[in-house]
Coordinates of C-alpha atoms (C1' of nucleotides) in Angstrom, one line a residue:
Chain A
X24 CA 0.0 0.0 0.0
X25 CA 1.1 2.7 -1.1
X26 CA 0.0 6.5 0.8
X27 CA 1.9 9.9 1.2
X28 CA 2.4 11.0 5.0
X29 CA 0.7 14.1 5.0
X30 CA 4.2 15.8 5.8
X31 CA 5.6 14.4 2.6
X32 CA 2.9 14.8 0.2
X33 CA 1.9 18.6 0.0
X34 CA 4.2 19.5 -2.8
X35 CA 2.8 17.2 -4.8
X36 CA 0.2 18.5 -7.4
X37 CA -2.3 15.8 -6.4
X38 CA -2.3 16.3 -3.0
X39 CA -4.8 15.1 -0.6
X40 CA -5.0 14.9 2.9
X41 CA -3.8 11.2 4.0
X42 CA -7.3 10.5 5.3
X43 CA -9.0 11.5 1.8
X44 CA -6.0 9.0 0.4
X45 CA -7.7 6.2 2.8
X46 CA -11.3 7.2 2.1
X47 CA -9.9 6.3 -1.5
X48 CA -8.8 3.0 -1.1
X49 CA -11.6 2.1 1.0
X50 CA -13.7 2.9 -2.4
X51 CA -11.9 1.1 -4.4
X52 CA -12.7 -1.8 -2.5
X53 CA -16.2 -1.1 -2.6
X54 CA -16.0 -0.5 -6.6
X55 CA -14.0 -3.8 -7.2
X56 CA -16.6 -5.8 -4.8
X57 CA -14.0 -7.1 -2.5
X58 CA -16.6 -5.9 0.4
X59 CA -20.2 -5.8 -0.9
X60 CA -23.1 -4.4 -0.2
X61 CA -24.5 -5.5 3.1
X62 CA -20.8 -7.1 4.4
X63 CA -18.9 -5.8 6.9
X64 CA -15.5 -3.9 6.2
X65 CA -12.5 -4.7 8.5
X66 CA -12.4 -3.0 11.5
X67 CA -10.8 0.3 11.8
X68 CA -8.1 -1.1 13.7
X69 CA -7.6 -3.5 11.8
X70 CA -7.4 -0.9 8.6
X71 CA -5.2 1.0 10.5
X72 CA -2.6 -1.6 10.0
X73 CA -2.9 -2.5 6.6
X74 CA -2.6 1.4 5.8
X75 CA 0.0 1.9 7.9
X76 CA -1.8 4.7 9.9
X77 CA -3.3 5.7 12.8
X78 CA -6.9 4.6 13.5
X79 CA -8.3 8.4 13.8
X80 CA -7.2 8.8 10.3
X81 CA -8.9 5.5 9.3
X82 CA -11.8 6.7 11.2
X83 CA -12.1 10.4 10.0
X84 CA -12.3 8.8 6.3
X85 CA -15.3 6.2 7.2
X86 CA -16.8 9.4 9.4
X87 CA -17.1 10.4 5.7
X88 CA -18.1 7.8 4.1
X89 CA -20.7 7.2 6.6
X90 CA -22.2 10.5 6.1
X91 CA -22.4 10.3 2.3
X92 CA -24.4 7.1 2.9
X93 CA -21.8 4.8 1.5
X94 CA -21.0 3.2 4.8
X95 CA -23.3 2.2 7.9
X96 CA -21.5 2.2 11.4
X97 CA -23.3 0.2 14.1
X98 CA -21.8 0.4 17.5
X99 CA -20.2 -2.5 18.9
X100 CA -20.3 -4.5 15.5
X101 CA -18.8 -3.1 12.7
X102 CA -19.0 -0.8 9.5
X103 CA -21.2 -2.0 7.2
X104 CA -21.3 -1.5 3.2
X105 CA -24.6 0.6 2.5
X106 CA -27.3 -1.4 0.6
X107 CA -30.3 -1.0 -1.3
X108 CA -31.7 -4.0 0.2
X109 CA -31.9 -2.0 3.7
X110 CA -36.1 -0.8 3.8
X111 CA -34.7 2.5 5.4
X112 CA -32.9 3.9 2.4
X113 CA -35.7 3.0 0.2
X114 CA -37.0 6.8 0.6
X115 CA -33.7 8.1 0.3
X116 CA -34.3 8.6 -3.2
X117 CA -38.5 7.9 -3.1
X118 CA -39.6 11.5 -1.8
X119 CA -43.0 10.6 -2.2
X120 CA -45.4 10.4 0.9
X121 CA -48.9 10.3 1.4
X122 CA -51.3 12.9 2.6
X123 CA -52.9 10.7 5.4
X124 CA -51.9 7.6 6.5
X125 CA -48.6 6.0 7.2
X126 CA -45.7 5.7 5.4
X127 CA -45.8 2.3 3.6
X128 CA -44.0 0.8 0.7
X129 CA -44.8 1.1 -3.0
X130 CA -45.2 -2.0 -5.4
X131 CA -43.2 -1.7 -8.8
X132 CA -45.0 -3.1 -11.6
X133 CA -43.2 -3.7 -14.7
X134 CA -45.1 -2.8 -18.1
X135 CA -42.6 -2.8 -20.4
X136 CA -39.3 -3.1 -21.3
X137 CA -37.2 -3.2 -24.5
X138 CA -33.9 -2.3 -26.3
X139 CA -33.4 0.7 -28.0
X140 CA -30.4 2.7 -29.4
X141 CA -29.2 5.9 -27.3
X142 CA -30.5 9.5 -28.6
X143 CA -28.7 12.5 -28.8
X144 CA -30.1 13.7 -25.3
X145 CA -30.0 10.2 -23.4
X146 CA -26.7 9.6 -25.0
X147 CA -25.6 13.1 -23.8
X148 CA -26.5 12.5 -20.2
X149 CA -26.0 9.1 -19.2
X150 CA -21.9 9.4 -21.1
X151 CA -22.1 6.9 -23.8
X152 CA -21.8 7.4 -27.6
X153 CA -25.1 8.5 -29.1
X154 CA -26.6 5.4 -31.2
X155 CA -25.2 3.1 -28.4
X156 CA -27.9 0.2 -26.7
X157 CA -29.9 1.6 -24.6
X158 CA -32.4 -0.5 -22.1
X159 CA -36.3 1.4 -21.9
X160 CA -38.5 0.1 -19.1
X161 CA -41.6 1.6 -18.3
X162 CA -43.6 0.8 -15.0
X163 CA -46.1 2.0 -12.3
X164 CA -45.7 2.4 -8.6
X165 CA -48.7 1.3 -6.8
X166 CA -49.2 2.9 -2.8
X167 CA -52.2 1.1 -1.4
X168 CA -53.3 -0.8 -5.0
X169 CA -53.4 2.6 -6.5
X170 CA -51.1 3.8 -9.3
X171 CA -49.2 7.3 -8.6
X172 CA -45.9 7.6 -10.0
X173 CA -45.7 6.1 -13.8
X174 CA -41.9 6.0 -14.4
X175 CA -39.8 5.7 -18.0
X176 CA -36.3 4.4 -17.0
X177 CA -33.2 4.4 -19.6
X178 CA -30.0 2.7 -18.6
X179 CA -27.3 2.1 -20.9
X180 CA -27.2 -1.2 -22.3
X181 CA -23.7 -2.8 -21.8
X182 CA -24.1 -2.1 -18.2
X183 CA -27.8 -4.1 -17.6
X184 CA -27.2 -6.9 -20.3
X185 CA -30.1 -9.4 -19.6
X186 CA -32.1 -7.2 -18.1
X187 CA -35.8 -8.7 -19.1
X188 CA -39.9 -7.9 -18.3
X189 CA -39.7 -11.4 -16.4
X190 CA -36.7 -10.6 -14.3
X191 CA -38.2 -7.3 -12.9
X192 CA -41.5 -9.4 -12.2
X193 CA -39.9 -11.8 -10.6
X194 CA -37.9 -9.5 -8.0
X195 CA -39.5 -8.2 -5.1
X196 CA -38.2 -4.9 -3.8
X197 CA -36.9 -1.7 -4.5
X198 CA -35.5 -1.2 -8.4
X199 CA -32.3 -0.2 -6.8
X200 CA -31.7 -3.4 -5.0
X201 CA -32.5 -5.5 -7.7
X202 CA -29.6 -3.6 -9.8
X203 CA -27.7 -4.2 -6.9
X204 CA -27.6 -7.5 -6.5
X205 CA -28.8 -8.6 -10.3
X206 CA -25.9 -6.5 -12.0
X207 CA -23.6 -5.4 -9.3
X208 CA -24.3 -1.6 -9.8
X209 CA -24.8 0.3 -6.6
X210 CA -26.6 4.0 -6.9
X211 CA -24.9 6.2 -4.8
X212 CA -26.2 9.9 -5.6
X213 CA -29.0 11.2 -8.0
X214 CA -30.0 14.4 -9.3
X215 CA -33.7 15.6 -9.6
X216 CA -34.9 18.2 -12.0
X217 CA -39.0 18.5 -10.7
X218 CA -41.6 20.5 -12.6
X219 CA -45.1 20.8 -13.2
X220 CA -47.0 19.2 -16.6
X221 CA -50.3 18.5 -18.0
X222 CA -50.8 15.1 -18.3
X223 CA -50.9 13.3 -21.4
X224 CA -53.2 10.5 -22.7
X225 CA -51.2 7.7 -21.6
X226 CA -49.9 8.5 -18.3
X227 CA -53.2 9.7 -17.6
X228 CA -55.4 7.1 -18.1
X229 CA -52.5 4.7 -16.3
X230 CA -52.8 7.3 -13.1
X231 CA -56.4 7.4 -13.2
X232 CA -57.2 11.2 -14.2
X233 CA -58.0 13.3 -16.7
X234 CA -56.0 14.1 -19.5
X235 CA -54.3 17.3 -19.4
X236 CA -54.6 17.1 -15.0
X237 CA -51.1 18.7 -13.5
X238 CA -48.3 15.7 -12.8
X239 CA -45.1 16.5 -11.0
X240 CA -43.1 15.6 -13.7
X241 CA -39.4 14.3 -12.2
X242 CA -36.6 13.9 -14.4
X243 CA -33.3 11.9 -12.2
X244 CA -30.2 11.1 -13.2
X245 CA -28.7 8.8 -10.7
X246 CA -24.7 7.9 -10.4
X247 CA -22.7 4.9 -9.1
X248 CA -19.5 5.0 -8.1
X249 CA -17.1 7.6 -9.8
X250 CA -19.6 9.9 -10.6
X251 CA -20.6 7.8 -13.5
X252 CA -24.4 8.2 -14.9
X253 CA -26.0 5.0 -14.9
X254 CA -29.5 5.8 -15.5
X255 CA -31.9 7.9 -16.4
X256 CA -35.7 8.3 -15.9
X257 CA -38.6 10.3 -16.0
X258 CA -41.5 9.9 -13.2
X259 CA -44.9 11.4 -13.4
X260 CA -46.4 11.5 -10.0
X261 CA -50.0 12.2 -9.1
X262 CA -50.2 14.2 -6.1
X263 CA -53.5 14.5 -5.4
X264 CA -53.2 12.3 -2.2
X265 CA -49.3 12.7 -2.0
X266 CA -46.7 15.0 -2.2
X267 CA -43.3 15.3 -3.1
X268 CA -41.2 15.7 0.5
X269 CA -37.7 17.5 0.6
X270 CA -35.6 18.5 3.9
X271 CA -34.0 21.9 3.5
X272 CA -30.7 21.9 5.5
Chain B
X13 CA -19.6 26.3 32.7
X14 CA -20.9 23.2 34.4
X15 CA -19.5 20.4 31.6
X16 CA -20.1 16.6 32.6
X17 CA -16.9 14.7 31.7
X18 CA -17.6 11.9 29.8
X19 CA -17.1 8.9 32.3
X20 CA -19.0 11.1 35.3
X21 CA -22.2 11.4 32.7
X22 CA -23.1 8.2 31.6
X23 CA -25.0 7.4 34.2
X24 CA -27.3 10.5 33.8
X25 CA -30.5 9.8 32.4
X26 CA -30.1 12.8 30.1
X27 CA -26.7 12.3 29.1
X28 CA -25.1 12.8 25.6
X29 CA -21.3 13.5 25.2
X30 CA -19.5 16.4 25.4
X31 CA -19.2 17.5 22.4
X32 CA -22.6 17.7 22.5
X33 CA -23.0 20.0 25.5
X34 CA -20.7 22.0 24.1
X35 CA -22.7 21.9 20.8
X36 CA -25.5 23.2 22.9
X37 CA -23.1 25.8 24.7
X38 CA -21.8 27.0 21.2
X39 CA -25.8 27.1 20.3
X40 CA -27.0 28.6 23.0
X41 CA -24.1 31.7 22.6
X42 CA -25.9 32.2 18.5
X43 CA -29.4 31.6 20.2
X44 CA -28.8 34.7 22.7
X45 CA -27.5 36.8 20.2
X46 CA -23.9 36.8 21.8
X47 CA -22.1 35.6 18.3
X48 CA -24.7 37.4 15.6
X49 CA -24.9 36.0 11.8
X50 CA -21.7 37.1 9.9
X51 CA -19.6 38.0 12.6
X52 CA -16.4 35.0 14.0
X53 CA -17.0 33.0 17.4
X54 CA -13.8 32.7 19.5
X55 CA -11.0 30.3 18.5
X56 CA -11.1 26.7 19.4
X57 CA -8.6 26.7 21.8
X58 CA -10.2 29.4 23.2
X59 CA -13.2 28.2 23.9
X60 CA -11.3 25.0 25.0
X61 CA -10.0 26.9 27.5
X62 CA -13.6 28.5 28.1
X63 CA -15.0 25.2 28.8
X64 CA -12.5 23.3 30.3
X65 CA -12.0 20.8 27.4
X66 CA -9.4 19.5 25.1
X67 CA -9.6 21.5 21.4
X68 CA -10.4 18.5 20.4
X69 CA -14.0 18.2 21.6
X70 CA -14.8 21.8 20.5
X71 CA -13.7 20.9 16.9
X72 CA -16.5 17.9 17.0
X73 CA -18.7 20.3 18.0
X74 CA -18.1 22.8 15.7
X75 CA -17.4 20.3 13.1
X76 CA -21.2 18.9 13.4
X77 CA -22.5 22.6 13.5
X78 CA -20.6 23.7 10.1
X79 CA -22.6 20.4 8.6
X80 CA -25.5 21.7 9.6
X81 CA -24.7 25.4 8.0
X82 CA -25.1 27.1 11.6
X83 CA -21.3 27.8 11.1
X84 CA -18.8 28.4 8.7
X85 CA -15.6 27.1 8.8
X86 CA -12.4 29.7 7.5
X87 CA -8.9 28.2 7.4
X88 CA -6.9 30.9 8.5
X89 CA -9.1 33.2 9.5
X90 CA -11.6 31.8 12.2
X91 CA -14.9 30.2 12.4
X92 CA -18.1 32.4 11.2
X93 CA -21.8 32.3 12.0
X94 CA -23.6 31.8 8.9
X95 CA -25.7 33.9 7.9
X96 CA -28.1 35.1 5.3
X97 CA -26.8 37.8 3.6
X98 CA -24.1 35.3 2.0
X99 CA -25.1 35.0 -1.6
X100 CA -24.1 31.3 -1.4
X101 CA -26.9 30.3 1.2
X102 CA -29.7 32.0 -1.1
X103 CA -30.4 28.9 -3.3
X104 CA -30.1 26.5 0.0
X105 CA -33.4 27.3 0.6
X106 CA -34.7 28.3 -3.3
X107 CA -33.8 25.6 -5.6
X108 CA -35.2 27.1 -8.7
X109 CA -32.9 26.9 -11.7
X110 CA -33.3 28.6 -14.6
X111 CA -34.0 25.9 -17.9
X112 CA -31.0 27.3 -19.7
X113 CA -28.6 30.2 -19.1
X114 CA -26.8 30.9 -15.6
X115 CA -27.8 31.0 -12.1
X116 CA -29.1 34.4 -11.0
X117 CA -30.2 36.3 -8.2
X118 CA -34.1 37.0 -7.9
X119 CA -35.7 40.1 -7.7
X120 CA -38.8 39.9 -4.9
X121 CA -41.6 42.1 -5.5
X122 CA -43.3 42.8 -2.4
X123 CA -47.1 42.8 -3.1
X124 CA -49.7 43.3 -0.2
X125 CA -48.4 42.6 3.6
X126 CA -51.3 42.5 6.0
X127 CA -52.3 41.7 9.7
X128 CA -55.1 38.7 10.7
X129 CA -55.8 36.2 12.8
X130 CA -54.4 32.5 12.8
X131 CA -57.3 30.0 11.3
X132 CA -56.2 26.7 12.7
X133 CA -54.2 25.0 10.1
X134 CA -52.0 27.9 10.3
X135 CA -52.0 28.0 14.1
X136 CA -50.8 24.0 14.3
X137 CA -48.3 24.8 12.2
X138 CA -46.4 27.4 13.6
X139 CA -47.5 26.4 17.2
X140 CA -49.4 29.1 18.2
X141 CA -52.8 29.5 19.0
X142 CA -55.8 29.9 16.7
X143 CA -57.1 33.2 16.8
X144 CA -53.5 34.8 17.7
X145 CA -52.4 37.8 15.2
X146 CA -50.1 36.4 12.3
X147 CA -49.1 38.5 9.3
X148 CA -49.7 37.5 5.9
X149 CA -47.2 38.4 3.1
X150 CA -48.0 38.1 -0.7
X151 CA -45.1 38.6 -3.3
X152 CA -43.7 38.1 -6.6
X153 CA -40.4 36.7 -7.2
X154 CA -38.8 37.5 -10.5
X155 CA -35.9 36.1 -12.6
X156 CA -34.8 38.4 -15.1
X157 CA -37.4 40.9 -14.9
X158 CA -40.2 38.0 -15.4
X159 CA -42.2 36.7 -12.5
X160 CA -41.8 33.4 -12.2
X161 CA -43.2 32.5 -8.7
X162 CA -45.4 33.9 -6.3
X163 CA -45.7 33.4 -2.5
X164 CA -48.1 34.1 -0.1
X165 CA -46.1 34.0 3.8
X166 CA -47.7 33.8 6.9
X167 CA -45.5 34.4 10.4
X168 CA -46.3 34.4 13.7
X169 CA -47.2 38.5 14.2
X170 CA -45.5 38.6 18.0
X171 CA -42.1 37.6 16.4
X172 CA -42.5 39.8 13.1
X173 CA -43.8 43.0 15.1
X174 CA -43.5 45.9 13.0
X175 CA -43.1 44.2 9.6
X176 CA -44.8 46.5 7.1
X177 CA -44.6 46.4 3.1
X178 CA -42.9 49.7 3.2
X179 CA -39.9 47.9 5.0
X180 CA -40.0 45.1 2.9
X181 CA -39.8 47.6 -0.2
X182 CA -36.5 49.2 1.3
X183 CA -34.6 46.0 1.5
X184 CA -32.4 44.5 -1.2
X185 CA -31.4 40.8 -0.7
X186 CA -33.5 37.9 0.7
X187 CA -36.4 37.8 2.7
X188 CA -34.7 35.7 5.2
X189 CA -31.7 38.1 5.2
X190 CA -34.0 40.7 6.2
X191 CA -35.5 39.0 8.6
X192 CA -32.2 38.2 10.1
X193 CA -31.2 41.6 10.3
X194 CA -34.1 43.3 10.9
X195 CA -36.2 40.8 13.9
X196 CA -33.1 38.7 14.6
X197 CA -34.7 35.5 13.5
X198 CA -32.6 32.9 11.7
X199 CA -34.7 30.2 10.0
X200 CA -32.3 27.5 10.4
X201 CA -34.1 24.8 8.1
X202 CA -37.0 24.0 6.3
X203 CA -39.4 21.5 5.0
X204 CA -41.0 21.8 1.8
X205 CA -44.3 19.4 0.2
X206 CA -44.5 19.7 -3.2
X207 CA -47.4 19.2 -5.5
X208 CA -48.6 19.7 -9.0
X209 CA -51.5 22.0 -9.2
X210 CA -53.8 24.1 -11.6
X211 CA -53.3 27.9 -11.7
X212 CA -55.9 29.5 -9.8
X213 CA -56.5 32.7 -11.8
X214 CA -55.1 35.5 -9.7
X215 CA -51.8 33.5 -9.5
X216 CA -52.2 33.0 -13.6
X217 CA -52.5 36.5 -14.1
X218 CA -49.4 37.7 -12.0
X219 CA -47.0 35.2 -13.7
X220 CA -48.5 35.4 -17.0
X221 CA -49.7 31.8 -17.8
X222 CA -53.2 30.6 -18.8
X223 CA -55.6 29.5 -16.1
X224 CA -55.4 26.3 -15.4
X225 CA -52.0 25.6 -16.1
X226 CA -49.6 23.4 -14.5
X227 CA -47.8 25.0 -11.5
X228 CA -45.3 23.5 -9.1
X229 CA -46.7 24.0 -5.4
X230 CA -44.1 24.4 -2.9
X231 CA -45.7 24.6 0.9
X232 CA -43.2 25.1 3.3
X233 CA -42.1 25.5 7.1
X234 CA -39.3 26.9 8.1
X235 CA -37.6 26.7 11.2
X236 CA -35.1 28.6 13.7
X237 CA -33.3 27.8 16.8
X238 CA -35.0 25.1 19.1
X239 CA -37.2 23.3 16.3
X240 CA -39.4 26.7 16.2
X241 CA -41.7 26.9 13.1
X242 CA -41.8 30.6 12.2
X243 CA -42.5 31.0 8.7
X244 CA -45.3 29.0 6.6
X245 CA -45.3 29.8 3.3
X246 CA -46.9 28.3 -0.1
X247 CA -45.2 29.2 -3.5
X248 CA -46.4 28.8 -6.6
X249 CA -43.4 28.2 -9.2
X250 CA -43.6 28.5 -13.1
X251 CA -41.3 25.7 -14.5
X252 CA -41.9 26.5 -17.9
X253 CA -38.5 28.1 -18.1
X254 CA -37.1 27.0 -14.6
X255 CA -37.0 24.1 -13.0
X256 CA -36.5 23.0 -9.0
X257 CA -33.6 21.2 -8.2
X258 CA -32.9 18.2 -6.0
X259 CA -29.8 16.7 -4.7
X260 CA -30.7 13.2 -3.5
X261 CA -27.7 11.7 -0.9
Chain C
dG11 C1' 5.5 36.3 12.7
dA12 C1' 1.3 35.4 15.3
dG13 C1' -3.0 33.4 15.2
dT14 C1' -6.4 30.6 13.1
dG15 C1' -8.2 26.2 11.4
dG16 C1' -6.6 21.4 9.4
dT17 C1' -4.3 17.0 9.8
dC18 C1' -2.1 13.2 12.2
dT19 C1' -0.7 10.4 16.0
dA20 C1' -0.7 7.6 20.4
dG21 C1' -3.0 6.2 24.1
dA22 C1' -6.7 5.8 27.4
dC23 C1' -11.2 4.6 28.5
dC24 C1' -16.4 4.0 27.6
dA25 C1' -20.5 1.7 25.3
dC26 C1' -22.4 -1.8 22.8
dT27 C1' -22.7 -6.6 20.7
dG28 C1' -22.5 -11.3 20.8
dC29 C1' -20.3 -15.5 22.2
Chain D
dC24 C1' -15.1 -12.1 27.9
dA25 C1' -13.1 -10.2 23.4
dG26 C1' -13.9 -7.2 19.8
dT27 C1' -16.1 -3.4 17.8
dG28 C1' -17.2 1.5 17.3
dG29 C1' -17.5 6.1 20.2
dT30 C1' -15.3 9.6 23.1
dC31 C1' -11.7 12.4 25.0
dT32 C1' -7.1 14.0 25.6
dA33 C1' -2.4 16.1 24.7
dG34 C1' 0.8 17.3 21.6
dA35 C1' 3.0 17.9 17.2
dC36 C1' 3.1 20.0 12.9
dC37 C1' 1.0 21.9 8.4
dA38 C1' -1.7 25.4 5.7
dC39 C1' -3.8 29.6 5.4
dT40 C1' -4.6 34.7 6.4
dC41 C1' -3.3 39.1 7.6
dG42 C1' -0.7 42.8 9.5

DNA sequence: GAGTGGTCTAGACCACTGC
DNA sequence: CAGTGGTCTAGACCACTCG
């Protein structure tokens, strides 16, 4: 292993401080799978030695880690690798919530999915060559039995190869955690670009209203690991009974 | 200062660690006005000294409080208490973007500003009772000389004594700015419910749409010190040309 | 050069988990 | 009980800002 004492390293031109140089390290075991998500990561002692640092260095880079949702701590066990599979970070990236009631989970239902080649603008964001494969899925979320969010997903086609209508029906959970587990590709960040639209025939009479009723309209572009865009989608959600929830801090 | 030491505390039923008391000491000092917005708090070994503690502990403190924008962190120079009037914190609580060109400052157009009495939905939400005086605020806000959202405010009247539309027609800058400088109140944080809605046709008229066309509805609550609601507010944004942004973590 | 925040270390002890 | 993360300390040195 190789890491720049800080005392030696702040002439270079790529300098970093040596607990950013750790918090790399321990990403590129994260990207390359040696710890996956759910596993535990050694201990921080035990990290300490194999980086040849102290353990408060080793710790300020998983304090980090932790708070960009990569890494769970849980006192008196370990540091875990964040997954999608955990029920509590399924509304990390749902914001939706209903007007009455209790928070409960949404069911995905697949309508359709099929290959297509990448246009100028889906090309453009998700970073591949325009023309490349692309995969489209279209599906509903469901709270209660009721449809509310119709979403149209694009994801670039080397990364999701296989992906099929009867493997979505047959996986139970969150979208995220089936990527996660089916293809190894861990969302880490997204982007969400929200507006308000008329509603057009389709989506309408999948939601249940009237054509031309307002729809938040939610465009997201989500990332994995090193910033790379790994899919995009559109969501139309009816917020007649919900509403869009965001934290300002 | 009466500070628990860690290993005399833990047996208190209301314990929490020291860098948390003197989280609450730091807090208290922007609470009473002691440290105002803008202006440095003493050095961290001098308020290590102040409270008996190693620098240490103050820098978790003050470490947690700079993540929570309560304080800004200067190498060099000191550390700040945020505040308003910094440019940078303007679109931490407005997350409109413009569609295309850059990122620019909104003009607010102060509209009507008048006193009444809290109905209950308003009362709940800021705490107080129903019937108690609140002041109600309607404005335009306007991106390059076109309005692209308006708000209608409602705060608690005892906290906002004096608050006329004259006043509000003096100030350059943010309303939260002003209200910083002007009644002392910080708004801290802020939760926003967002919805799709039909223009009404007063709002239709003042941003120059057609009745009945989509409108992003942004209700919020903001917050200062303590967990205090003192602002409900419910904006009606225009996202033909602008759109609200989301950073999802 | 003095003063501030930023990094790093080594060591002690506490709190929690599970065997 | 051993092992993990969580807290706290004391001290050293680096990086930045300003007079």
């Amino acid at each position: 292993m190789f890491v720049l004492k800080y005392d030696m390293a702040h002439d270079s031109p790529t300098f970093s401080p040596l607990y950013r140089q750790i918090r790399s390290l321990i990403l590129r075991g994260l990207e390359s799978g040696e710890w996956r998500p759910g596993e535990a990561i050694p201990s921080e002692s035990e990290l300490a030695l194999r980086f040849n640092v102290s353990q408060g260095t080793v710790r300020k880079a998983i304090d980090e880690m932790a708070a960009e949702n990569l890494l769970v701590r849980r006192q008196g066990k370990g540091t875990y690798v964040a997954t999608h599979a955990d029920p509590r970070s399924l509304f990390r990236f749902l914001r939706l919530v209903p007007e009455q009631g209790a928070l409960s989970a949404p069911v995905s239902v697949p309508l359709e999915c099929w290959r297509a080649k990448a246009g100028q603008e889906v090309a453009r964001v998700l970073g591949i060559e325009a023309g490349a494969p692309v995969i489209v899925l279209r599906r509903v979320l469901k709270f209660s039995g009721k449809p509310v969010v119709v979403d149209e997903i694009y994801l670039p086609g080397d990364v999701f190869q296989g992906l099929t209508l009867e493997l979505l029906k047959e996986h139970q959970g969150s979208l995220y955690s089936f990527f996660e587990t089916r293809f190894g590709v861990r969302m880490i960040r997204a982007e969400e670009r929200l507006r308000a639209v008329a509603a057009d025939r389709a989506s309408a009479d999948l939601l249940g209203v009237r054509e031309g009723s307002p729809l938040l309209s939610v465009e997201r572009v989500a990332y994995t690991y090193g910033d790379r865009a790994v899919e995009w989608r559109r969501g139309l959600y009816c917020t007649a009974e919900h509403y869009y929830h965001n934290e300002l801090i």
